Amino acid sequence: VVPALPTPLARLDALAARLAAEPESSRAIVFELSRLVRGAVDAFLAVDRSGCTDEDWTHAVKDDERVPLGVRNTSARLLASAERIKYAQETPTRFAVDEFLKDARAAIEALADAPRPLVEAFAA
């Protein structure tokens, strides 16, 4: 039996616990949060955009009405804020990481409550 993968909320809780135990890991946690939110949205849509840059991913999702509007807005804000940390080597404050965690939780919970979009089948 293959063990079940942790849910996005369980992964989020693990990141919050890691921040409490290892405050110096804040940059790595922001990386993980951006990956977690992107992965949760991609799983919700049954698409794989893992190869996209954050900018391309945000552009692809921003007008996708299958994704709840709040999730689109929160994801865009989270990824834009994370950019300085991910690419400019900034170290986020504890308050900033708490805000990232809050935004990620809001997006993931909204996805969990939203009706799953229908997967379109294309005839060959």
PDB file of C-alpha atoms in Angstrom:
ATOM      1  CA  VAL A   1       0.000   0.000   0.000  1.00  0.00           C
ATOM      2  CA  VAL A   2       1.373   3.369  -1.024  1.00  0.00           C
ATOM      3  CA  PRO A   3       1.083   5.924   1.778  1.00  0.00           C
ATOM      4  CA  ALA A   4      -1.123   8.899   0.991  1.00  0.00           C
ATOM      5  CA  LEU A   5       0.634  12.149   0.219  1.00  0.00           C
ATOM      6  CA  PRO A   6       0.087  14.885   2.795  1.00  0.00           C
ATOM      7  CA  THR A   7      -2.720  17.272   1.926  1.00  0.00           C
ATOM      8  CA  PRO A   8      -1.858  20.879   1.092  1.00  0.00           C
ATOM      9  CA  LEU A   9      -3.242  21.948   4.489  1.00  0.00           C
ATOM     10  CA  ALA A  10      -1.098  19.356   6.265  1.00  0.00           C
ATOM     11  CA  ARG A  11       1.949  20.595   4.352  1.00  0.00           C
ATOM     12  CA  LEU A  12       1.049  24.163   5.299  1.00  0.00           C
ATOM     13  CA  ASP A  13       0.778  23.198   8.975  1.00  0.00           C
ATOM     14  CA  ALA A  14       4.181  21.521   8.748  1.00  0.00           C
ATOM     15  CA  LEU A  15       5.694  24.707   7.299  1.00  0.00           C
ATOM     16  CA  ALA A  16       4.164  26.788  10.107  1.00  0.00           C
ATOM     17  CA  ALA A  17       5.617  24.382  12.681  1.00  0.00           C
ATOM     18  CA  ARG A  18       8.995  24.544  10.948  1.00  0.00           C
ATOM     19  CA  LEU A  19       8.941  28.349  11.110  1.00  0.00           C
ATOM     20  CA  ALA A  20       8.267  28.188  14.855  1.00  0.00           C
ATOM     21  CA  ALA A  21      11.123  25.724  15.375  1.00  0.00           C
ATOM     22  CA  GLU A  22      13.567  27.221  12.855  1.00  0.00           C
ATOM     23  CA  PRO A  23      12.943  30.962  12.382  1.00  0.00           C
ATOM     24  CA  GLU A  24      16.145  31.189  10.325  1.00  0.00           C
ATOM     25  CA  SER A  25      14.468  29.055   7.637  1.00  0.00           C
ATOM     26  CA  SER A  26      12.077  31.857   6.664  1.00  0.00           C
ATOM     27  CA  ARG A  27      13.410  32.252   3.085  1.00  0.00           C
ATOM     28  CA  ALA A  28      13.129  28.518   2.425  1.00  0.00           C
ATOM     29  CA  ILE A  29       9.610  28.523   3.839  1.00  0.00           C
ATOM     30  CA  VAL A  30       8.565  31.314   1.459  1.00  0.00           C
ATOM     31  CA  PHE A  31       9.941  29.230  -1.441  1.00  0.00           C
ATOM     32  CA  GLU A  32       7.906  26.250  -0.231  1.00  0.00           C
ATOM     33  CA  LEU A  33       4.754  28.324   0.259  1.00  0.00           C
ATOM     34  CA  SER A  34       4.880  29.642  -3.298  1.00  0.00           C
ATOM     35  CA  ARG A  35       5.399  26.107  -4.601  1.00  0.00           C
ATOM     36  CA  LEU A  36       2.599  24.800  -2.360  1.00  0.00           C
ATOM     37  CA  VAL A  37       0.038  27.367  -3.515  1.00  0.00           C
ATOM     38  CA  ARG A  38       0.946  26.933  -7.172  1.00  0.00           C
ATOM     39  CA  GLY A  39       0.736  23.155  -6.803  1.00  0.00           C
ATOM     40  CA  ALA A  40      -2.638  23.339  -5.052  1.00  0.00           C
ATOM     41  CA  VAL A  41      -4.104  25.498  -7.820  1.00  0.00           C
ATOM     42  CA  ASP A  42      -2.611  23.277 -10.524  1.00  0.00           C
ATOM     43  CA  ALA A  43      -4.019  20.167  -8.819  1.00  0.00           C
ATOM     44  CA  PHE A  44      -7.427  21.854  -8.558  1.00  0.00           C
ATOM     45  CA  LEU A  45      -7.339  22.509 -12.316  1.00  0.00           C
ATOM     46  CA  ALA A  46      -5.722  19.154 -13.149  1.00  0.00           C
ATOM     47  CA  VAL A  47      -2.926  20.926 -15.057  1.00  0.00           C
ATOM     48  CA  ASP A  48       0.832  20.978 -14.616  1.00  0.00           C
ATOM     49  CA  ARG A  49       2.378  24.422 -14.827  1.00  0.00           C
ATOM     50  CA  SER A  50       5.383  23.565 -12.673  1.00  0.00           C
ATOM     51  CA  GLY A  51       7.718  24.571 -15.502  1.00  0.00           C
ATOM     52  CA  CYS A  52       6.330  28.107 -15.694  1.00  0.00           C
ATOM     53  CA  THR A  53       7.931  31.113 -14.071  1.00  0.00           C
ATOM     54  CA  ASP A  54       5.861  32.714 -11.316  1.00  0.00           C
ATOM     55  CA  GLU A  55       5.020  35.552 -13.704  1.00  0.00           C
ATOM     56  CA  ASP A  56       3.847  33.200 -16.471  1.00  0.00           C
ATOM     57  CA  TRP A  57       1.934  31.073 -13.959  1.00  0.00           C
ATOM     58  CA  THR A  58       0.177  34.134 -12.514  1.00  0.00           C
ATOM     59  CA  HIS A  59      -0.692  35.347 -16.010  1.00  0.00           C
ATOM     60  CA  ALA A  60      -2.167  31.938 -16.911  1.00  0.00           C
ATOM     61  CA  VAL A  61      -4.266  31.758 -13.743  1.00  0.00           C
ATOM     62  CA  LYS A  62      -5.390  35.387 -13.337  1.00  0.00           C
ATOM     63  CA  ASP A  63      -8.239  35.176 -15.849  1.00  0.00           C
ATOM     64  CA  ASP A  64      -9.098  31.491 -15.353  1.00  0.00           C
ATOM     65  CA  GLU A  65     -12.643  31.638 -14.034  1.00  0.00           C
ATOM     66  CA  ARG A  66     -12.464  28.011 -12.895  1.00  0.00           C
ATOM     67  CA  VAL A  67     -10.290  29.271 -10.034  1.00  0.00           C
ATOM     68  CA  PRO A  68     -12.172  31.248  -7.361  1.00  0.00           C
ATOM     69  CA  LEU A  69     -11.470  34.978  -7.669  1.00  0.00           C
ATOM     70  CA  GLY A  70     -10.113  35.229  -4.122  1.00  0.00           C
ATOM     71  CA  VAL A  71      -7.639  32.437  -4.836  1.00  0.00           C
ATOM     72  CA  ARG A  72      -6.478  34.151  -8.023  1.00  0.00           C
ATOM     73  CA  ASN A  73      -5.956  37.451  -6.204  1.00  0.00           C
ATOM     74  CA  THR A  74      -4.289  35.895  -3.167  1.00  0.00           C
ATOM     75  CA  SER A  75      -2.002  33.732  -5.305  1.00  0.00           C
ATOM     76  CA  ALA A  76      -0.933  36.706  -7.407  1.00  0.00           C
ATOM     77  CA  ARG A  77      -0.229  38.798  -4.303  1.00  0.00           C
ATOM     78  CA  LEU A  78       1.695  35.985  -2.601  1.00  0.00           C
ATOM     79  CA  LEU A  79       3.859  35.270  -5.651  1.00  0.00           C
ATOM     80  CA  ALA A  80       4.554  38.960  -6.319  1.00  0.00           C
ATOM     81  CA  SER A  81       5.588  39.500  -2.688  1.00  0.00           C
ATOM     82  CA  ALA A  82       7.710  36.358  -2.680  1.00  0.00           C
ATOM     83  CA  GLU A  83       9.654  37.505  -5.743  1.00  0.00           C
ATOM     84  CA  ARG A  84      11.962  39.814  -3.749  1.00  0.00           C
ATOM     85  CA  ILE A  85      12.663  37.048  -1.269  1.00  0.00           C
ATOM     86  CA  LYS A  86      13.198  34.364  -3.882  1.00  0.00           C
ATOM     87  CA  TYR A  87      15.294  36.353  -6.343  1.00  0.00           C
ATOM     88  CA  ALA A  88      16.687  39.413  -4.544  1.00  0.00           C
ATOM     89  CA  GLN A  89      17.921  37.379  -1.589  1.00  0.00           C
ATOM     90  CA  GLU A  90      15.878  39.391   0.926  1.00  0.00           C
ATOM     91  CA  THR A  91      15.241  37.753   4.267  1.00  0.00           C
ATOM     92  CA  PRO A  92      11.594  38.137   5.277  1.00  0.00           C
ATOM     93  CA  THR A  93      10.582  39.218   8.758  1.00  0.00           C
ATOM     94  CA  ARG A  94       8.623  36.831  10.950  1.00  0.00           C
ATOM     95  CA  PHE A  95       5.577  39.065  10.430  1.00  0.00           C
ATOM     96  CA  ALA A  96       5.969  38.812   6.638  1.00  0.00           C
ATOM     97  CA  VAL A  97       6.194  35.011   6.744  1.00  0.00           C
ATOM     98  CA  ASP A  98       3.114  34.908   8.981  1.00  0.00           C
ATOM     99  CA  GLU A  99       1.299  36.927   6.293  1.00  0.00           C
ATOM    100  CA  PHE A 100       2.492  34.491   3.617  1.00  0.00           C
ATOM    101  CA  LEU A 101       1.195  31.602   5.740  1.00  0.00           C
ATOM    102  CA  LYS A 102      -2.150  33.353   6.230  1.00  0.00           C
ATOM    103  CA  ASP A 103      -2.527  34.037   2.495  1.00  0.00           C
ATOM    104  CA  ALA A 104      -1.554  30.482   1.596  1.00  0.00           C
ATOM    105  CA  ARG A 105      -4.073  29.072   4.092  1.00  0.00           C
ATOM    106  CA  ALA A 106      -6.843  31.310   2.723  1.00  0.00           C
ATOM    107  CA  ALA A 107      -6.134  30.189  -0.850  1.00  0.00           C
ATOM    108  CA  ILE A 108      -5.874  26.490  -0.001  1.00  0.00           C
ATOM    109  CA  GLU A 109      -9.025  26.502   2.150  1.00  0.00           C
ATOM    110  CA  ALA A 110     -10.950  28.333  -0.588  1.00  0.00           C
ATOM    111  CA  LEU A 111      -9.857  25.714  -3.123  1.00  0.00           C
ATOM    112  CA  ALA A 112     -10.940  22.930  -0.773  1.00  0.00           C
ATOM    113  CA  ASP A 113     -14.402  24.502  -0.487  1.00  0.00           C
ATOM    114  CA  ALA A 114     -14.810  25.282  -4.202  1.00  0.00           C
ATOM    115  CA  PRO A 115     -16.543  22.943  -6.637  1.00  0.00           C
ATOM    116  CA  ARG A 116     -13.982  21.096  -8.743  1.00  0.00           C
ATOM    117  CA  PRO A 117     -13.978  22.194 -12.382  1.00  0.00           C
ATOM    118  CA  LEU A 118     -14.937  19.655 -14.970  1.00  0.00           C
ATOM    119  CA  VAL A 119     -12.002  18.215 -16.862  1.00  0.00           C
ATOM    120  CA  GLU A 120     -12.651  18.641 -20.544  1.00  0.00           C
ATOM    121  CA  ALA A 121     -12.197  15.535 -22.637  1.00  0.00           C
ATOM    122  CA  PHE A 122     -11.003  16.088 -26.167  1.00  0.00           C
ATOM    123  CA  ALA A 123     -11.735  13.543 -28.864  1.00  0.00           C
ATOM    124  CA  ALA A 124      -8.722  12.506 -30.893  1.00  0.00           C
TER     125      ALA A 124
END
